[in-house]
mmCIF file of C-alpha atoms in Angstrom:
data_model
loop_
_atom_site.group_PDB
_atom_site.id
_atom_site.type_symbol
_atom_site.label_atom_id
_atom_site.label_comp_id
_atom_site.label_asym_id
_atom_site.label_seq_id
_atom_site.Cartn_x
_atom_site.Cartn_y
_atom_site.Cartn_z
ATOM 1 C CA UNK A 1 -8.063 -23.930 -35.212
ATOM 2 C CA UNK A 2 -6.248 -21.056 -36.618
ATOM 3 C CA UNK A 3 -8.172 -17.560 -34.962
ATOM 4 C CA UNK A 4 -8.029 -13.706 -36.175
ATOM 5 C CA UNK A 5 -6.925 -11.226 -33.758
ATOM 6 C CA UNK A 6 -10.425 -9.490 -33.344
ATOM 7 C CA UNK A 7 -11.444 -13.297 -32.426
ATOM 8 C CA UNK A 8 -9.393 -13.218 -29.456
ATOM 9 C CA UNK A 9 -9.928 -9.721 -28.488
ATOM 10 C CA UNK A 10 -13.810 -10.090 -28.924
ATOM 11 C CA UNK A 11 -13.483 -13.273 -26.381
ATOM 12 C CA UNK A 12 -11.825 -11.049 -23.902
ATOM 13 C CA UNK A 13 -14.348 -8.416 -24.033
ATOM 14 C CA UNK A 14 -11.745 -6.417 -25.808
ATOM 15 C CA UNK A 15 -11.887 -4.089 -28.546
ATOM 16 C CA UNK A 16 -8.151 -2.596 -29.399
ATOM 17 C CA UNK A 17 -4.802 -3.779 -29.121
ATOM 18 C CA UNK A 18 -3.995 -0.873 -27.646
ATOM 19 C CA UNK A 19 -6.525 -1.645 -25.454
ATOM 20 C CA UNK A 20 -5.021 -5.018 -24.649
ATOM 21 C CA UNK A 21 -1.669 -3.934 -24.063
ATOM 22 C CA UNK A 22 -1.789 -0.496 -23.141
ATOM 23 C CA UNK A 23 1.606 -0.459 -21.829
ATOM 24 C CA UNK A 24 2.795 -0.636 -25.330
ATOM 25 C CA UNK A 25 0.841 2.195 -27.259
ATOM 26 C CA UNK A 26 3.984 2.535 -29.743
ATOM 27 C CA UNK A 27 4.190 -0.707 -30.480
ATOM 28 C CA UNK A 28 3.131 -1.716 -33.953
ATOM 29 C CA UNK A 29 1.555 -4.637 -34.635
ATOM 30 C CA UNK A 30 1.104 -5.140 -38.673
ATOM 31 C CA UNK A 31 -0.137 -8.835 -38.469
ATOM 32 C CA UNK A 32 -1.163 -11.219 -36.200
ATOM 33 C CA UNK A 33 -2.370 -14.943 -36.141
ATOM 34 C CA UNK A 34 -3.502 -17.259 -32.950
ATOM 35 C CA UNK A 35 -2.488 -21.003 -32.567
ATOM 36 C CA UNK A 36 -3.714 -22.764 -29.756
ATOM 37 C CA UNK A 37 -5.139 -19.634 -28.140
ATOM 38 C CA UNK A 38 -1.413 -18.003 -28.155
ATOM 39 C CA UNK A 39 -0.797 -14.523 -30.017
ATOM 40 C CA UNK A 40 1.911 -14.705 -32.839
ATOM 41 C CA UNK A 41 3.202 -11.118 -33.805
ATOM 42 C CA UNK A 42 4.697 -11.024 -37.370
ATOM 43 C CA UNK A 43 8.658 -9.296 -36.907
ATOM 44 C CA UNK A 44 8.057 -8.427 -40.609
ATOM 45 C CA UNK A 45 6.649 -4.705 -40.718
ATOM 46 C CA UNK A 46 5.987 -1.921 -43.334
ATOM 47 C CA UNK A 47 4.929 -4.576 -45.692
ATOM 48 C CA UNK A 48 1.477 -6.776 -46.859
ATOM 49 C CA UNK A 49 1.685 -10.206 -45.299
ATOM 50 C CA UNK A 50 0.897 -13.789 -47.302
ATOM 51 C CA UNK A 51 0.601 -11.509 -50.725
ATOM 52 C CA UNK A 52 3.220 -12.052 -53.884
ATOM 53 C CA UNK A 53 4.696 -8.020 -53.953
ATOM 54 C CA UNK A 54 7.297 -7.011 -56.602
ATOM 55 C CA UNK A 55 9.797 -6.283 -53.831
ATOM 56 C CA UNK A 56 10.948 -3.364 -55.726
ATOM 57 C CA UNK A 57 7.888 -1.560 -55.848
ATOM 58 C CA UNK A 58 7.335 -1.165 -52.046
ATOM 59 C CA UNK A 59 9.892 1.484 -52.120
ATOM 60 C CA UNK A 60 9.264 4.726 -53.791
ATOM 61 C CA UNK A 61 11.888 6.975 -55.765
ATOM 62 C CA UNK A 62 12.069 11.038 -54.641
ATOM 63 C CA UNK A 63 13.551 13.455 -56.507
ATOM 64 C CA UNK A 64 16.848 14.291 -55.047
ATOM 65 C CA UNK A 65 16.489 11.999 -51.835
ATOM 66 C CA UNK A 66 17.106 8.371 -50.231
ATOM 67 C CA UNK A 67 14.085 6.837 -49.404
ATOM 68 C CA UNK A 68 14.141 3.797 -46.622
ATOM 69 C CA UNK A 69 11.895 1.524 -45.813
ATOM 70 C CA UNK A 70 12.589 -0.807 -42.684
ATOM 71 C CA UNK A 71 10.687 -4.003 -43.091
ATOM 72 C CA UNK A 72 12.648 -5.760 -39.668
ATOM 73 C CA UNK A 73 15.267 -4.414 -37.387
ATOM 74 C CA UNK A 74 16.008 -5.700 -33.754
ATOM 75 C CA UNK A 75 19.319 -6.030 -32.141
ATOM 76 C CA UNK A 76 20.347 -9.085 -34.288
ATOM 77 C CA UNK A 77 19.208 -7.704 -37.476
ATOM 78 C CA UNK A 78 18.547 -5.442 -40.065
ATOM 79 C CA UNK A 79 16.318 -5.055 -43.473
ATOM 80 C CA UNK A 80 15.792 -2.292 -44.790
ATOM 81 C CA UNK A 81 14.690 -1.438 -48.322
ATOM 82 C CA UNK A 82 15.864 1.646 -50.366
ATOM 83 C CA UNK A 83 15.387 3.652 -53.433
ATOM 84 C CA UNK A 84 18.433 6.429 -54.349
ATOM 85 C CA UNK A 85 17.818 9.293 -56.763
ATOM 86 C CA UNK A 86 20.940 9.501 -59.120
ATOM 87 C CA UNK A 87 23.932 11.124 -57.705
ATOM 88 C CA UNK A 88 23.011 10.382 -53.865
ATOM 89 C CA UNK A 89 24.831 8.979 -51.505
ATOM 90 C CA UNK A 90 24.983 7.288 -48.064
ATOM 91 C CA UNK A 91 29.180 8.161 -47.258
ATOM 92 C CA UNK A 92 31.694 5.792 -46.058
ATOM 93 C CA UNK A 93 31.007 4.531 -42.589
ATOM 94 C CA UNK A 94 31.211 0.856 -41.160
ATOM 95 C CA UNK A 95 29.098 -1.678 -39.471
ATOM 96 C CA UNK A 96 29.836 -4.116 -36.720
ATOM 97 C CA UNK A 97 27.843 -6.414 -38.667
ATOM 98 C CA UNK A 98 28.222 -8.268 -42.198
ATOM 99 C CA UNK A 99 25.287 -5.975 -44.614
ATOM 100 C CA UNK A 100 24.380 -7.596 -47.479
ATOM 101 C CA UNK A 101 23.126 -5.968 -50.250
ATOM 102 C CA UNK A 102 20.383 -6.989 -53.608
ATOM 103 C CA UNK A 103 20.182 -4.697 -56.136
ATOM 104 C CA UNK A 104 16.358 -4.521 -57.123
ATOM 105 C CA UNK A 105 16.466 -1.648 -59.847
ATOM 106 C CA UNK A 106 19.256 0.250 -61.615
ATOM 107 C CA UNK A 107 23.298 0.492 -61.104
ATOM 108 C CA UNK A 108 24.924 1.749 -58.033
ATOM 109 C CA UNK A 109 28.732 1.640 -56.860
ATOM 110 C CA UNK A 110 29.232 0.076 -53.582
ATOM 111 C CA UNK A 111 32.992 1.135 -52.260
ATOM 112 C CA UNK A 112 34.143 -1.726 -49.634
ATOM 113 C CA UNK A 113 37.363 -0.014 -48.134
ATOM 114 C CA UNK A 114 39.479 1.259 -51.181
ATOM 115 C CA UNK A 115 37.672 -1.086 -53.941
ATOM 116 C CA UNK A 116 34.874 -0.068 -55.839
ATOM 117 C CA UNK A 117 31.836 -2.386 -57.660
ATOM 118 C CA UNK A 118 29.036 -1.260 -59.546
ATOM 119 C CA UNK A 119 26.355 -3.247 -59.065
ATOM 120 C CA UNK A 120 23.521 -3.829 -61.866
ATOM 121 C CA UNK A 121 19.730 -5.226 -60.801
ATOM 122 C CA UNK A 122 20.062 -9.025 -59.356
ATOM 123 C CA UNK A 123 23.076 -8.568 -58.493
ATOM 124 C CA UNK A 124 23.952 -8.643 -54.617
ATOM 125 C CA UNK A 125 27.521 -7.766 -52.435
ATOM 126 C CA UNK A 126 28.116 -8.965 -48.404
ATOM 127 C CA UNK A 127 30.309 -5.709 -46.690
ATOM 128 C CA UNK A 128 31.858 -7.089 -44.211
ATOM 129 C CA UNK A 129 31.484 -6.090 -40.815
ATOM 130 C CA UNK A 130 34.012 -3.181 -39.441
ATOM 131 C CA UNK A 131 35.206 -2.628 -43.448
ATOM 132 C CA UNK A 132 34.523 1.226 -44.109
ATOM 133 C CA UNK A 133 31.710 0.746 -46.997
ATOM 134 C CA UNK A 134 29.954 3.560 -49.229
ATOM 135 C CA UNK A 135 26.820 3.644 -51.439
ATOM 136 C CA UNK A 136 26.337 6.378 -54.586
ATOM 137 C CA UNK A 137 23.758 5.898 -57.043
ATOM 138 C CA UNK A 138 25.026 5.956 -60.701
ATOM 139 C CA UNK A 139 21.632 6.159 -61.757
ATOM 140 C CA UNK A 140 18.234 5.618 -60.021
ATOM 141 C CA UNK A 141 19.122 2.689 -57.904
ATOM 142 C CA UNK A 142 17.071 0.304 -55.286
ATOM 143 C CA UNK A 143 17.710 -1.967 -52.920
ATOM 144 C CA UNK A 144 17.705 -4.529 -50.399
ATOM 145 C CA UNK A 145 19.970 -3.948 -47.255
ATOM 146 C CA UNK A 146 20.220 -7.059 -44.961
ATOM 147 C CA UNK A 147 22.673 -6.702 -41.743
ATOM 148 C CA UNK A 148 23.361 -9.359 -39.091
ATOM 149 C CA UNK A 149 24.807 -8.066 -35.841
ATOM 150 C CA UNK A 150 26.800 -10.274 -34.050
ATOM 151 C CA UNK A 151 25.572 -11.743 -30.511
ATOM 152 C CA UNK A 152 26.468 -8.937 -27.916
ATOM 153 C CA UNK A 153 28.303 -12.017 -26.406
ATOM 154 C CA UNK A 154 30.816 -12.967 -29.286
#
């Protein structure tokens, strides 16, 4: 039988989360289920669980600004959603792992070393890892980063 959090916590004689692992105050728990009385915490943050979203919605446009939204990021991974203004820019800089990137609204150049591509909504580009990379915003622009580090063994 599949229990809520408050479920397990009420069981325990325990209100909070905070309360159950006070250690861990920061810690952010957005969703959590129980199976077979263990606590799953959901990796996936900053974003409604089990509901259809229009992906490009969750992020918000700001005049003159880049606005990011981290939905998961760990030391094996990245995703990160964001929404330019037109005419900003995140400069050339590189990765030591492979980002990919889905265009979710509007046209943006993505420069991987000396080439450019301008990128339209659907479309997606992998910058490889340790390749200097740039992003400018030809117009409004959103969209979906996604980087894999490498094991810290490799």
């Amino acid at each position: 039988t599949s229990r809520g959090l408050g479920d397990v916590y009420n069981r325990q004689g325990l209100q909070t989360v905070s309360e159950r692992l006070p250690q861990h105050t920061d810690l952010f728990i957005t969703s959590t289920e129980c199976y077979g009385g263990t606590i799953m915490s959901h990796p996936i943050k900053n974003i409604e669980h089990s509901t259809v979203l229009p992906l490009a919605e969750q992020v918000t446009y700001q005049p003159g600004q880049i606005v990011s939204k981290t939905l998961a990021q760990n030391t094996h991974h990245n995703v990160t959603l964001f929404a330019f203004d037109k005419n900003e820019e995140i400069s050339a800089h590189d990765s030591s792992g492979d980002a990919m990137v889905t265009v979710l609204d509007g046209t943006g150049r993505i420069t991987i070393g000396d080439t450019e591509h301008i990128l339209h909504a659907g479309d997606c580009i992998v910058m490889p890892a340790k390749i200097p990379h740039a992003v400018y915003a030809l117009e409004r622009f959103k969209m979906l980063l996604i980087v894999l580090f490498p094991d810290a063994q490799e």
